[in-house]
Amino acid sequence: MHRKKYPFIVGFLVLPVGLYLLLVIWPYIQTISYSFTDWSGASQNFGFVGFDNYKDLADDDVFLKALRHNALLLVLVPTLTILLSLFFAFMVNVGGRGGAGGVSGVKGSGFYRIVFFFPQVLSVAILAILFKAVYRGDDSGLINGSLQAVGLGDKNNPTEWLNDPDLVLWCIVFVMIWAGAGFYMVLFSAAMQSIPKDIYEAALLDGAGRVQTFFRVTLPLLWETIQTAWVFLAILSMDAFLLISTLTSQDFGGGPDHSSEVISTYLMRNFQTYSKSGYACAMGVVMLLLTLIVSIVTLRLSRRERIEY
Amino acid sequence: MTAPATQPPVTKAALPGQRGGGRGGPGRRDGMEGKTLNAFSHGFLVLWAIMIVLPLFWILLGNFKTDSQIKSSAWTWPTEWTFDAFQRGWEKGVGDYLLNTLIVMIFSVPLTMLLGAMAAYVLARYEFVGNRFLYYFFVAGSMFPVFLALVPLYFMVDRLGMLNTYQGLILVYVAYSLPFTVFYLYSFFRTLPTAVHEAAVIDGASHTRVFFQIMVPMAKPGLISVGIFNVLGQWNQYILPLTLMQKQSGGDADRSMLAQGLVSLMNQGNYETDLPALYAGMTISMIPVFVVYVSFQRQVQSGLTVATLK
């Protein structure tokens, strides 16, 4: 039965594990060690500088601005996305015309599920081209054009969505929610469906309204899923690189005047444009730490007793 | 950990109230509330659906407009329904980008599946020292953004002499697709019955043979699910090719992937003059995603849900 078991195990694991170690794990580890050097990236000569990169980061105004933007995204994107998708999931699952005492979703819930989810499978590159057109600054942009069509926009002074320092970050937040809400709706729907129907029916028989049912039954039972969603959205908004770098002005995005700068865009510019690889790696480590902190805090704060059903 | 592919069809289960209409309703109060809520919820859902569909439809229309029509106003209707824009987009590089993407994916997707299935199978069905550790080691890789590894990864691929080569990108795609693939197939292999396996071993089949001739065919539904996921993921990949498939010198071939190529076309000043061609390129890259998604939407949705819920 155990004939040649170990050679087989090793034989099957050596390639995947080797490749994974070499191209995924090792680079992650290297990021940490490079962050203590003054490496330019151009050559393999570099010196150990201790925590200098980190000290520089603390004095770097652009970096601090990026950090603040990341913090803003970290609060806004998960909150708004989760609220919206919870609302949609509830609508799709229990918002429908109450049948004979039962709870039902709206008609065409399958259709909504398919349509809402679609942005999730589109590449960020496609999102970028799409929203570049939607946000275009003259009246050929979808938003400006539509505003003018209904008489709201100012034809001579159209809004430059992506070039307005006060608006650009909000535009990015909107795209992130647009793309993500459908996915989390499906996620919450799946969780809602695993809640036994009897609980709903019992609540309804006891005279609870739908809104009450939502807050007293659905929400508590969904808590764990929401928590997971929060962590994932936090990681997502920590990155945000692709959207910002493709939609906003400046090398690797972040414009105008750093008003949409996030750590990832600044990291990439330091690495590719300024050839400050060690410095860029230090930013990577800060991102990693922040991600870990957010995940741990989220999981801790929202820890509740597990509800069995 | 549940086996994802065996989840019940979502749409059916979403309508629990529709079974048995015999029971009396809990009273008028609910009926009224249900009606208002129904109109209310439909309103919001329809609005969001429009917000998803309208921009996409608008871009599709852009394929048939002229450049000046697109630039004059958002609400113009195409006057001529020709496919010229597709031809122009194709010639401006979309054709090459598509070819590059296909070349890479022909190798990367099967290789991801093979290596992922091998690792997941061994981890799921054999007891050995370090088994749990290796599993978590794989799963952990999906927790961190690719972003953090980019700088060293670039130099690693450079040292291997594989910058701007298909082989380099194929290996990187495989490595970064492994965490999810292993994670997903691990739970799948665990659900397969052991009896068949044991019978085959008693009959004298080798471990390798058992894997390829018994386990792989039995795991087909799981392999298909994760395969679709990998196809979509690698087709849409942007940051890895952006870093690794840059021209190293002027004479180098442009090995951009489709998504990356489209963005660079968008950013090229001279391309600004031909938006319909850019939109046509975008349409070309969206059609396969759309077809795969609509045909397999249940697997795609459950796959992603499982990835998040563990």
Coordinates of C-alpha atoms in Angstrom, one line a residue:
Chain A
M1 CA 0.0 0.0 0.0
H2 CA 2.8 2.4 0.9
R3 CA 5.0 1.3 -1.9
K4 CA 7.2 4.1 -3.0
K5 CA 5.0 6.6 -1.3
Y6 CA 7.7 9.2 -0.4
P7 CA 9.4 9.4 -3.8
F8 CA 5.9 9.9 -5.3
I9 CA 5.1 12.7 -2.8
V10 CA 8.3 14.4 -3.4
G11 CA 8.0 14.0 -7.2
F12 CA 4.6 15.6 -7.2
L13 CA 5.5 18.5 -5.0
V14 CA 8.9 19.5 -6.2
L15 CA 7.9 21.5 -9.2
P16 CA 4.9 23.4 -7.8
V17 CA 6.6 24.1 -4.5
G18 CA 9.9 25.0 -6.2
L19 CA 8.2 27.4 -8.6
Y20 CA 6.1 28.9 -5.8
L21 CA 9.1 29.4 -3.5
L22 CA 11.2 30.9 -6.2
L23 CA 8.7 33.4 -7.8
V24 CA 6.3 34.1 -5.0
I25 CA 7.7 33.5 -1.5
W26 CA 11.3 34.5 -2.1
P27 CA 10.4 37.9 -3.6
Y28 CA 8.1 38.6 -0.7
I29 CA 11.0 37.9 1.7
Q30 CA 13.4 39.9 -0.4
T31 CA 11.2 42.9 -0.3
I32 CA 11.7 43.0 3.4
S33 CA 15.5 42.7 3.3
Y34 CA 15.9 45.2 0.4
S35 CA 14.0 47.7 2.4
F36 CA 17.0 48.1 4.7
T37 CA 19.3 49.0 1.8
D38 CA 20.0 52.0 -0.4
W39 CA 19.7 49.8 -3.5
S40 CA 19.1 51.8 -6.7
G41 CA 17.9 48.8 -8.7
A42 CA 20.3 49.4 -11.6
S43 CA 23.1 47.3 -10.2
Q44 CA 23.6 44.7 -7.6
N45 CA 25.8 47.1 -5.5
F46 CA 24.1 48.4 -2.5
G47 CA 24.8 49.2 1.1
F48 CA 23.0 48.4 4.3
V49 CA 21.4 51.5 5.7
G50 CA 19.3 50.2 8.6
F51 CA 16.1 52.0 9.2
D52 CA 17.1 55.1 7.1
N53 CA 14.5 54.4 4.4
Y54 CA 11.8 54.2 7.1
K55 CA 13.0 57.4 8.6
D56 CA 12.9 59.1 5.2
L57 CA 9.4 57.8 4.7
A58 CA 8.2 59.5 7.9
D59 CA 9.4 62.9 6.5
D60 CA 8.2 62.4 3.0
D61 CA 5.3 64.6 2.4
V62 CA 4.1 62.8 -0.7
F63 CA 4.2 59.5 1.1
L64 CA 2.3 60.9 4.1
K65 CA -0.3 62.3 1.7
A66 CA -0.5 58.8 0.0
L67 CA -0.9 57.3 3.4
R68 CA -3.8 59.6 4.3
H69 CA -5.5 58.7 1.0
N70 CA -5.0 55.0 1.7
A71 CA -6.6 55.5 5.1
L72 CA -9.6 57.3 3.5
L73 CA -10.0 54.5 0.9
L74 CA -9.7 52.0 3.7
V75 CA -12.6 53.4 5.5
L76 CA -14.8 54.5 2.6
V77 CA -14.6 51.6 0.1
P78 CA -15.4 48.7 2.5
T79 CA -18.1 50.6 4.3
L80 CA -20.0 51.8 1.2
T81 CA -19.5 48.6 -0.7
I82 CA -20.7 46.4 2.1
L83 CA -23.7 48.6 2.9
L84 CA -24.8 48.7 -0.8
S85 CA -24.2 45.0 -1.4
L86 CA -26.0 44.0 1.8
F87 CA -28.9 46.1 0.7
F88 CA -28.9 44.5 -2.8
A89 CA -28.6 41.0 -1.4
F90 CA -31.5 41.6 1.0
M91 CA -33.6 42.9 -1.9
V92 CA -32.8 40.1 -4.1
N93 CA -33.4 37.4 -1.5
V94 CA -36.2 38.7 0.7
G95 CA -37.3 42.0 -0.8
G96 CA -39.9 40.5 -3.0
R97 CA -43.6 40.5 -2.7
G98 CA -44.3 38.2 0.2
G99 CA -45.9 35.0 -1.1
A100 CA -48.3 33.1 1.1
G101 CA -46.5 33.8 4.3
G102 CA -43.1 33.0 2.9
V103 CA -40.2 35.2 2.2
S104 CA -39.1 35.6 -1.4
G105 CA -36.7 37.5 -3.6
V106 CA -37.8 40.0 -6.2
K107 CA -38.6 38.7 -9.7
G108 CA -35.6 38.3 -11.9
S109 CA -33.1 37.9 -9.0
G110 CA -31.0 35.6 -11.2
F111 CA -30.8 38.3 -13.8
Y112 CA -29.6 40.9 -11.3
R113 CA -27.1 38.5 -10.0
I114 CA -25.6 38.0 -13.4
V115 CA -25.5 41.7 -14.4
F116 CA -24.3 43.1 -11.1
F117 CA -21.5 40.6 -11.0
F118 CA -20.2 41.2 -14.5
P119 CA -17.8 44.1 -13.6
Q120 CA -16.0 41.7 -11.3
V121 CA -14.8 39.6 -14.3
L122 CA -13.6 42.5 -16.3
S123 CA -10.0 43.4 -16.2
V124 CA -8.9 46.6 -14.5
A125 CA -7.5 47.7 -17.9
I126 CA -11.0 47.5 -19.3
L127 CA -12.4 49.4 -16.3
A128 CA -9.8 52.1 -16.9
I129 CA -10.6 52.6 -20.6
L130 CA -14.3 52.5 -19.7
F131 CA -14.2 55.0 -17.0
K132 CA -11.7 57.2 -18.7
A133 CA -14.5 57.7 -21.3
V134 CA -17.2 58.0 -18.7
Y135 CA -15.3 60.7 -16.8
R136 CA -14.0 62.6 -19.8
G137 CA -13.7 66.2 -19.0
D138 CA -15.6 67.8 -22.0
D139 CA -19.2 67.1 -22.8
S140 CA -18.2 63.9 -24.7
G141 CA -17.9 62.1 -21.4
L142 CA -20.9 60.0 -20.4
I143 CA -21.4 61.8 -17.1
N144 CA -20.9 65.4 -18.4
G145 CA -22.9 64.6 -21.6
S146 CA -25.8 63.2 -19.6
L147 CA -25.7 66.1 -17.1
Q148 CA -26.0 68.5 -20.0
A149 CA -28.6 66.5 -21.8
V150 CA -30.9 67.0 -18.8
G151 CA -29.8 70.6 -18.4
L152 CA -27.6 70.3 -15.3
G153 CA -24.1 70.7 -16.6
D154 CA -22.4 73.9 -17.6
K155 CA -21.5 73.6 -21.2
N156 CA -18.8 76.2 -21.0
N157 CA -17.3 75.0 -17.8
P158 CA -17.7 71.2 -17.7
T159 CA -16.4 69.3 -14.7
E160 CA -13.0 67.8 -15.2
W161 CA -13.7 64.8 -13.0
L162 CA -10.3 63.2 -13.0
N163 CA -8.3 66.4 -13.1
D164 CA -10.1 68.1 -10.2
P165 CA -8.1 67.6 -7.0
D166 CA -11.2 67.6 -4.9
L167 CA -13.1 65.1 -7.0
V168 CA -10.5 62.6 -8.3
L169 CA -10.4 60.4 -5.3
W170 CA -14.2 60.2 -5.1
C171 CA -14.3 59.2 -8.7
I172 CA -11.9 56.3 -7.9
V173 CA -14.0 55.3 -4.9
F174 CA -17.0 55.2 -7.2
V175 CA -15.3 52.9 -9.7
M176 CA -14.2 50.6 -6.9
I177 CA -17.8 50.3 -5.6
W178 CA -19.2 50.0 -9.1
A179 CA -16.9 47.0 -9.8
G180 CA -17.2 45.4 -6.4
A181 CA -20.8 45.7 -5.2
G182 CA -22.1 42.9 -7.4
F183 CA -19.5 40.4 -6.2
Y184 CA -20.3 41.1 -2.5
M185 CA -24.0 40.9 -3.3
V186 CA -23.5 37.4 -4.6
L187 CA -21.3 36.6 -1.6
F188 CA -23.9 37.8 0.9
S189 CA -26.7 36.2 -1.1
A190 CA -24.9 32.8 -0.7
A191 CA -24.6 33.4 3.0
M192 CA -28.2 34.5 3.3
Q193 CA -29.4 31.4 1.6
S194 CA -27.6 29.2 4.0
I195 CA -29.8 30.6 6.8
P196 CA -32.7 28.2 7.3
K197 CA -36.0 29.6 6.0
D198 CA -37.8 28.5 9.2
I199 CA -36.1 31.3 11.1
Y200 CA -37.5 33.9 8.7
E201 CA -40.9 32.4 8.6
A202 CA -41.0 32.2 12.4
A203 CA -40.0 35.8 12.6
L204 CA -42.7 36.8 10.2
L205 CA -45.3 34.8 12.0
D206 CA -44.3 36.6 15.2
G207 CA -45.2 39.8 13.4
A208 CA -41.7 41.1 12.6
G209 CA -41.5 43.3 9.5
R210 CA -39.0 42.8 6.8
V211 CA -36.8 45.6 8.1
Q212 CA -36.8 44.2 11.6
T213 CA -36.1 40.7 10.2
F214 CA -33.1 42.1 8.4
F215 CA -31.6 43.7 11.5
R216 CA -32.6 41.1 14.0
V217 CA -32.1 37.9 12.0
T218 CA -30.1 38.4 8.8
L219 CA -27.4 40.7 9.9
P220 CA -26.3 38.8 13.0
L221 CA -26.2 35.6 11.2
L222 CA -24.2 37.1 8.4
W223 CA -21.7 38.7 10.7
E224 CA -18.8 36.4 9.9
T225 CA -19.2 36.8 6.1
I226 CA -19.3 40.6 6.5
Q227 CA -16.1 40.4 8.5
T228 CA -14.4 38.4 5.8
A229 CA -15.6 40.8 3.1
W230 CA -14.3 43.7 5.1
V231 CA -10.8 42.2 5.2
F232 CA -10.8 41.5 1.5
L233 CA -12.1 45.0 0.6
A234 CA -9.4 46.5 2.9
I235 CA -6.7 44.6 1.1
L236 CA -8.2 45.7 -2.2
S237 CA -8.3 49.4 -1.2
M238 CA -4.8 49.2 0.2
D239 CA -3.7 48.3 -3.3
A240 CA -5.9 50.4 -5.7
F241 CA -2.8 50.8 -7.9
L242 CA -4.2 49.6 -11.2
L243 CA -7.2 51.9 -11.2
I244 CA -5.3 55.0 -10.0
S245 CA -2.3 54.5 -12.2
T246 CA -4.4 54.1 -15.3
L247 CA -7.1 56.6 -14.7
T248 CA -5.2 59.6 -13.2
S249 CA -2.6 61.8 -14.6
Q250 CA 1.2 61.7 -13.8
D251 CA 3.7 58.9 -14.2
F252 CA 2.0 55.8 -12.6
G253 CA -0.9 57.9 -11.6
G254 CA -1.6 59.9 -8.5
G255 CA -2.2 63.2 -10.1
P256 CA -3.2 66.0 -10.3
D257 CA -0.6 67.3 -7.8
H258 CA -0.6 64.0 -5.8
S259 CA -4.3 64.4 -4.9
S260 CA -5.0 60.8 -5.7
E261 CA -1.6 59.5 -4.7
V262 CA -1.7 56.2 -2.8
I263 CA 1.3 54.2 -1.5
S264 CA 1.3 51.7 -4.4
T265 CA 1.5 54.4 -7.1
Y266 CA 4.2 56.2 -5.2
L267 CA 6.0 52.9 -4.7
M268 CA 5.9 52.2 -8.4
R269 CA 7.2 55.6 -9.3
N270 CA 10.1 55.3 -6.9
F271 CA 11.0 51.9 -8.3
Q272 CA 10.6 52.5 -12.1
T273 CA 11.1 56.3 -12.5
Y274 CA 13.4 57.4 -9.7
S275 CA 15.3 54.1 -9.5
K276 CA 15.0 54.0 -5.7
S277 CA 14.3 50.4 -5.2
G278 CA 15.3 50.1 -1.6
Y279 CA 13.0 53.0 -0.7
A280 CA 10.2 51.4 -2.8
C281 CA 10.7 48.2 -0.9
A282 CA 10.3 50.0 2.4
M283 CA 7.0 51.3 1.2
G284 CA 6.0 47.8 0.3
V285 CA 6.8 46.7 3.8
V286 CA 4.7 49.5 5.3
M287 CA 1.8 48.4 3.1
L288 CA 2.3 44.9 4.2
L289 CA 2.2 45.9 7.9
L290 CA -0.9 48.1 7.4
T291 CA -2.7 45.3 5.6
L292 CA -1.8 42.9 8.5
I293 CA -2.9 45.4 11.1
V294 CA -6.2 46.1 9.4
S295 CA -6.9 42.4 9.0
I296 CA -6.1 41.7 12.6
V297 CA -8.0 44.6 14.0
T298 CA -11.1 43.8 11.8
L299 CA -11.1 40.2 12.9
R300 CA -10.6 41.2 16.6
L301 CA -13.0 44.0 16.8
S302 CA -15.8 42.2 15.1
R303 CA -15.2 38.9 16.9
R304 CA -18.5 37.6 18.3
E305 CA -19.8 34.4 19.6
R306 CA -20.2 32.0 16.8
I307 CA -23.9 31.5 16.1
E308 CA -24.8 27.9 15.4
Y309 CA -27.8 27.1 13.3
Chain B
M1 CA -14.8 23.6 4.1
T2 CA -17.5 22.8 1.6
A3 CA -17.1 21.4 -1.9
P4 CA -18.0 24.4 -4.0
A5 CA -19.1 22.7 -7.2
T6 CA -21.8 20.8 -5.5
Q7 CA -23.6 23.9 -4.3
P8 CA -27.3 24.0 -5.2
P9 CA -28.3 26.3 -8.1
V10 CA -28.4 29.7 -6.6
T11 CA -31.5 31.1 -8.4
K12 CA -33.8 28.3 -7.2
A13 CA -32.9 28.6 -3.6
A14 CA -33.4 32.3 -3.7
L15 CA -37.1 31.9 -3.9
P16 CA -37.9 30.0 -0.7
G17 CA -41.4 31.5 -0.4
Q18 CA -42.6 30.0 -3.5
R19 CA -43.0 26.6 -2.2
G20 CA -46.4 25.5 -0.9
G21 CA -48.9 28.3 -1.2
G22 CA -51.3 26.5 1.1
R23 CA -50.5 28.1 4.3
G24 CA -52.4 31.3 5.2
G25 CA -50.4 34.5 5.2
P26 CA -49.6 36.3 8.4
G27 CA -52.1 39.0 7.7
R28 CA -52.6 42.1 5.6
R29 CA -49.8 44.0 7.2
D30 CA -47.2 41.9 5.5
G31 CA -49.0 42.1 2.1
M32 CA -48.9 45.9 2.1
E33 CA -45.4 46.1 3.3
G34 CA -44.4 43.5 0.7
K35 CA -45.9 45.5 -2.1
T36 CA -44.2 48.8 -1.2
L37 CA -40.9 47.0 -0.6
N38 CA -41.2 45.3 -3.9
A39 CA -41.5 48.5 -5.8
F40 CA -38.8 50.1 -3.8
S41 CA -36.4 47.2 -4.2
H42 CA -37.1 46.9 -7.9
G43 CA -36.4 50.6 -8.3
F44 CA -33.0 50.3 -6.8
L45 CA -32.0 47.1 -8.5
V46 CA -33.1 48.4 -11.9
L47 CA -31.2 51.7 -11.3
W48 CA -28.0 49.8 -10.4
A49 CA -28.4 47.4 -13.4
I50 CA -28.7 50.5 -15.7
M51 CA -25.5 51.9 -14.1
I52 CA -23.7 48.7 -14.9
V53 CA -25.1 48.2 -18.4
L54 CA -25.2 51.7 -19.7
P55 CA -21.5 52.5 -19.8
L56 CA -20.7 49.2 -21.4
F57 CA -23.4 49.6 -24.0
W58 CA -22.2 53.2 -24.6
I59 CA -18.7 51.9 -25.3
L60 CA -20.0 49.3 -27.7
L61 CA -21.9 52.0 -29.6
G62 CA -18.6 53.9 -29.8
N63 CA -17.2 51.1 -32.0
F64 CA -19.5 52.3 -34.8
K65 CA -19.2 56.0 -34.3
T66 CA -16.6 58.2 -35.9
D67 CA -13.9 59.7 -33.8
S68 CA -15.4 63.2 -34.2
Q69 CA -18.8 61.9 -33.3
I70 CA -17.4 60.5 -30.1
K71 CA -15.6 63.7 -29.2
S72 CA -18.4 66.1 -30.0
S73 CA -21.0 64.8 -27.6
A74 CA -21.7 61.8 -25.5
W75 CA -25.2 61.3 -26.9
T76 CA -24.6 60.8 -30.6
W77 CA -26.0 57.8 -32.4
P78 CA -23.7 56.1 -35.0
T79 CA -24.6 57.0 -38.5
E80 CA -22.8 54.2 -40.3
W81 CA -22.7 50.7 -39.0
T82 CA -19.4 49.5 -40.2
F83 CA -16.7 47.3 -38.7
D84 CA -13.9 49.6 -39.8
A85 CA -12.9 50.4 -36.3
F86 CA -12.2 46.7 -35.6
Q87 CA -9.9 46.5 -38.5
R88 CA -8.0 49.6 -37.6
G89 CA -7.7 48.5 -33.9
W90 CA -6.5 45.1 -35.0
E91 CA -3.8 46.6 -37.2
K92 CA -2.7 49.0 -34.5
G93 CA -1.6 46.2 -32.4
V94 CA -4.7 44.6 -30.9
G95 CA -4.1 41.5 -33.1
D96 CA -0.6 41.1 -31.9
Y97 CA -1.6 41.6 -28.3
L98 CA -4.3 39.0 -28.7
L99 CA -1.8 36.6 -30.1
N100 CA 0.7 37.2 -27.3
T101 CA -2.0 36.6 -24.7
L102 CA -3.1 33.4 -26.4
I103 CA 0.5 32.1 -26.7
V104 CA 1.1 32.6 -23.0
M105 CA -2.2 31.2 -21.9
I106 CA -2.0 28.1 -24.0
F107 CA 0.9 27.1 -21.8
S108 CA 0.1 28.8 -18.6
V109 CA -3.4 27.6 -18.0
P110 CA -2.8 23.8 -18.5
L111 CA 0.5 24.1 -16.6
T112 CA -1.3 25.8 -13.7
M113 CA -3.9 23.1 -13.6
L114 CA -1.3 20.3 -13.8
L115 CA 1.0 21.6 -11.1
G116 CA -1.9 22.8 -9.0
A117 CA -3.7 19.5 -9.2
M118 CA -0.5 17.6 -8.4
A119 CA 0.3 19.6 -5.3
A120 CA -3.4 19.7 -4.1
Y121 CA -3.7 16.0 -4.6
V122 CA -0.7 15.1 -2.6
L123 CA -1.5 17.5 0.2
A124 CA -5.1 16.4 0.4
R125 CA -4.7 12.7 0.3
Y126 CA -1.3 11.7 1.7
E127 CA -0.2 12.0 5.3
F128 CA 3.4 13.1 5.7
V129 CA 5.5 15.4 7.8
G130 CA 4.9 19.0 7.0
N131 CA 1.7 18.3 5.1
R132 CA -0.4 20.9 7.0
F133 CA 2.4 23.4 6.9
L134 CA 2.8 23.2 3.1
Y135 CA -0.9 23.6 2.6
Y136 CA -1.1 26.8 4.7
F137 CA 2.1 27.9 3.0
F138 CA 0.3 27.7 -0.3
V139 CA -2.9 29.3 0.9
A140 CA -1.0 32.2 2.5
G141 CA 0.2 33.3 -0.9
S142 CA -3.2 34.5 -1.9
M143 CA -3.5 36.8 1.1
F144 CA -0.9 39.3 0.1
P145 CA -1.1 41.6 -2.9
V146 CA 1.1 40.7 -5.8
F147 CA 2.3 44.2 -5.5
L148 CA 4.5 43.7 -2.6
A149 CA 6.7 41.2 -4.5
L150 CA 7.0 43.2 -7.7
V151 CA 10.4 44.7 -7.2
P152 CA 12.4 41.6 -6.3
L153 CA 10.3 39.6 -8.8
Y154 CA 11.4 41.8 -11.6
F155 CA 15.1 41.2 -10.8
M156 CA 14.5 37.5 -10.2
V157 CA 13.0 37.1 -13.7
D158 CA 15.8 39.4 -15.1
R159 CA 18.5 37.1 -13.5
L160 CA 16.8 34.1 -15.1
G161 CA 17.2 35.9 -18.4
M162 CA 13.4 35.8 -18.9
L163 CA 12.3 39.4 -19.0
N164 CA 10.1 40.1 -22.0
T165 CA 9.9 36.4 -22.9
Y166 CA 6.9 34.2 -23.0
Q167 CA 8.5 31.5 -20.9
G168 CA 9.1 34.0 -18.1
L169 CA 5.6 35.2 -18.0
I170 CA 4.2 31.7 -18.2
L171 CA 6.2 30.6 -15.2
V172 CA 5.2 33.7 -13.2
Y173 CA 1.5 33.3 -14.1
V174 CA 1.6 29.6 -13.0
A175 CA 3.4 30.5 -9.7
Y176 CA 0.9 33.2 -8.8
S177 CA -2.1 31.2 -9.8
L178 CA -1.0 28.2 -7.6
P179 CA -2.4 29.5 -4.2
F180 CA -6.0 29.7 -5.3
T181 CA -5.7 26.5 -7.5
V182 CA -4.2 24.4 -4.7
F183 CA -6.6 25.8 -2.2
Y184 CA -9.7 25.1 -4.3
L185 CA -8.6 21.6 -5.5
Y186 CA -7.4 20.6 -2.1
S187 CA -11.0 20.7 -0.8
F188 CA -12.2 19.0 -3.9
F189 CA -9.8 16.1 -3.7
R190 CA -10.7 15.6 0.0
T191 CA -14.3 14.9 -1.0
L192 CA -13.5 12.1 -3.4
P193 CA -14.2 8.6 -2.1
T194 CA -11.2 6.5 -1.0
A195 CA -12.6 3.1 -2.0
V196 CA -11.8 3.5 -5.7
H197 CA -8.3 4.6 -4.9
E198 CA -7.7 1.6 -2.6
A199 CA -9.1 -0.8 -5.1
A200 CA -6.7 0.5 -7.8
V201 CA -3.7 0.3 -5.5
I202 CA -4.6 -3.3 -4.6
D203 CA -4.8 -4.0 -8.3
G204 CA -1.2 -2.9 -8.6
A205 CA -1.6 0.6 -10.0
S206 CA 1.2 3.0 -9.1
H207 CA 0.5 6.3 -7.3
T208 CA 1.1 8.3 -10.5
R209 CA -1.3 6.1 -12.4
V210 CA -4.0 6.4 -9.8
F211 CA -3.7 10.1 -10.0
F212 CA -3.9 10.5 -13.8
Q213 CA -6.3 7.7 -14.6
I214 CA -8.6 7.8 -11.6
M215 CA -8.4 10.9 -9.5
V216 CA -8.1 13.5 -12.3
P217 CA -11.2 12.2 -14.2
M218 CA -13.1 12.1 -10.9
A219 CA -12.1 15.6 -10.1
K220 CA -13.2 16.9 -13.4
P221 CA -15.9 19.3 -12.2
G222 CA -13.5 20.9 -9.8
L223 CA -10.8 21.1 -12.4
I224 CA -13.3 22.8 -14.8
S225 CA -14.3 25.4 -12.1
V226 CA -10.8 26.3 -11.2
G227 CA -9.8 26.3 -14.9
I228 CA -12.4 28.9 -15.8
F229 CA -11.2 31.0 -12.9
N230 CA -7.6 30.8 -14.1
V231 CA -8.6 31.6 -17.6
L232 CA -10.4 34.7 -16.5
G233 CA -7.7 35.7 -14.1
Q234 CA -4.8 35.3 -16.5
W235 CA -6.7 36.8 -19.4
N236 CA -7.3 39.9 -17.3
Q237 CA -3.8 40.0 -15.6
Y238 CA -2.3 43.4 -15.9
I239 CA 0.3 44.2 -13.3
L240 CA 2.5 41.2 -13.9
P241 CA 2.9 41.7 -17.7
L242 CA 3.3 45.4 -17.1
T243 CA 6.3 44.7 -15.0
L244 CA 7.8 41.7 -16.8
M245 CA 7.0 42.3 -20.5
Q246 CA 8.5 45.6 -21.1
K247 CA 10.7 46.1 -24.1
Q248 CA 14.2 45.9 -22.8
S249 CA 15.7 47.6 -25.9
G250 CA 14.3 49.4 -29.0
G251 CA 14.8 46.3 -31.1
D252 CA 12.8 44.0 -28.8
A253 CA 9.5 42.6 -30.0
D254 CA 6.5 44.1 -28.3
R255 CA 5.2 41.2 -26.2
S256 CA 2.5 43.1 -24.5
M257 CA -0.5 41.2 -23.2
L258 CA -4.0 42.3 -24.4
A259 CA -5.0 44.3 -21.3
Q260 CA -1.6 45.9 -21.0
G261 CA -1.5 46.7 -24.7
L262 CA -4.9 48.4 -24.6
V263 CA -3.9 50.6 -21.7
S264 CA -0.7 51.7 -23.5
L265 CA -2.7 52.4 -26.6
M266 CA -5.0 54.5 -24.5
N267 CA -2.1 56.4 -23.1
Q268 CA -0.4 57.0 -26.4
G269 CA -1.1 60.6 -27.5
N270 CA -1.4 59.7 -31.1
Y271 CA -4.0 57.1 -30.4
E272 CA -6.2 59.7 -28.9
T273 CA -7.3 60.5 -32.4
D274 CA -8.8 57.1 -32.9
L275 CA -11.1 56.3 -30.0
P276 CA -13.3 53.9 -32.0
A277 CA -10.4 51.7 -32.7
L278 CA -9.5 51.7 -29.0
Y279 CA -13.1 50.8 -28.1
A280 CA -13.0 48.1 -30.7
G281 CA -9.9 46.6 -29.1
M282 CA -11.6 46.8 -25.8
T283 CA -14.7 45.0 -27.2
I284 CA -12.4 42.3 -28.6
S285 CA -10.9 41.7 -25.2
M286 CA -14.3 41.8 -23.5
I287 CA -16.1 39.3 -25.8
P288 CA -14.3 36.2 -24.6
V289 CA -14.7 37.2 -21.0
F290 CA -18.4 37.8 -21.5
V291 CA -18.9 34.5 -23.3
V292 CA -17.0 32.5 -20.6
Y293 CA -18.8 34.4 -17.8
V294 CA -22.3 34.0 -19.2
S295 CA -21.8 30.3 -20.0
F296 CA -20.2 29.4 -16.7
Q297 CA -21.6 32.1 -14.4
R298 CA -22.5 29.7 -11.7
Q299 CA -19.0 28.3 -11.5
V300 CA -17.5 31.7 -11.6
Q301 CA -19.7 33.0 -8.9
S302 CA -19.3 30.0 -6.6
G303 CA -15.5 29.9 -7.3
L304 CA -15.0 33.4 -6.2
T305 CA -17.3 33.0 -3.3
V306 CA -15.4 30.0 -2.1
A307 CA -12.1 31.8 -2.5
T308 CA -13.4 34.5 -0.1
L309 CA -15.2 32.4 2.4
K310 CA -12.7 29.6 2.8

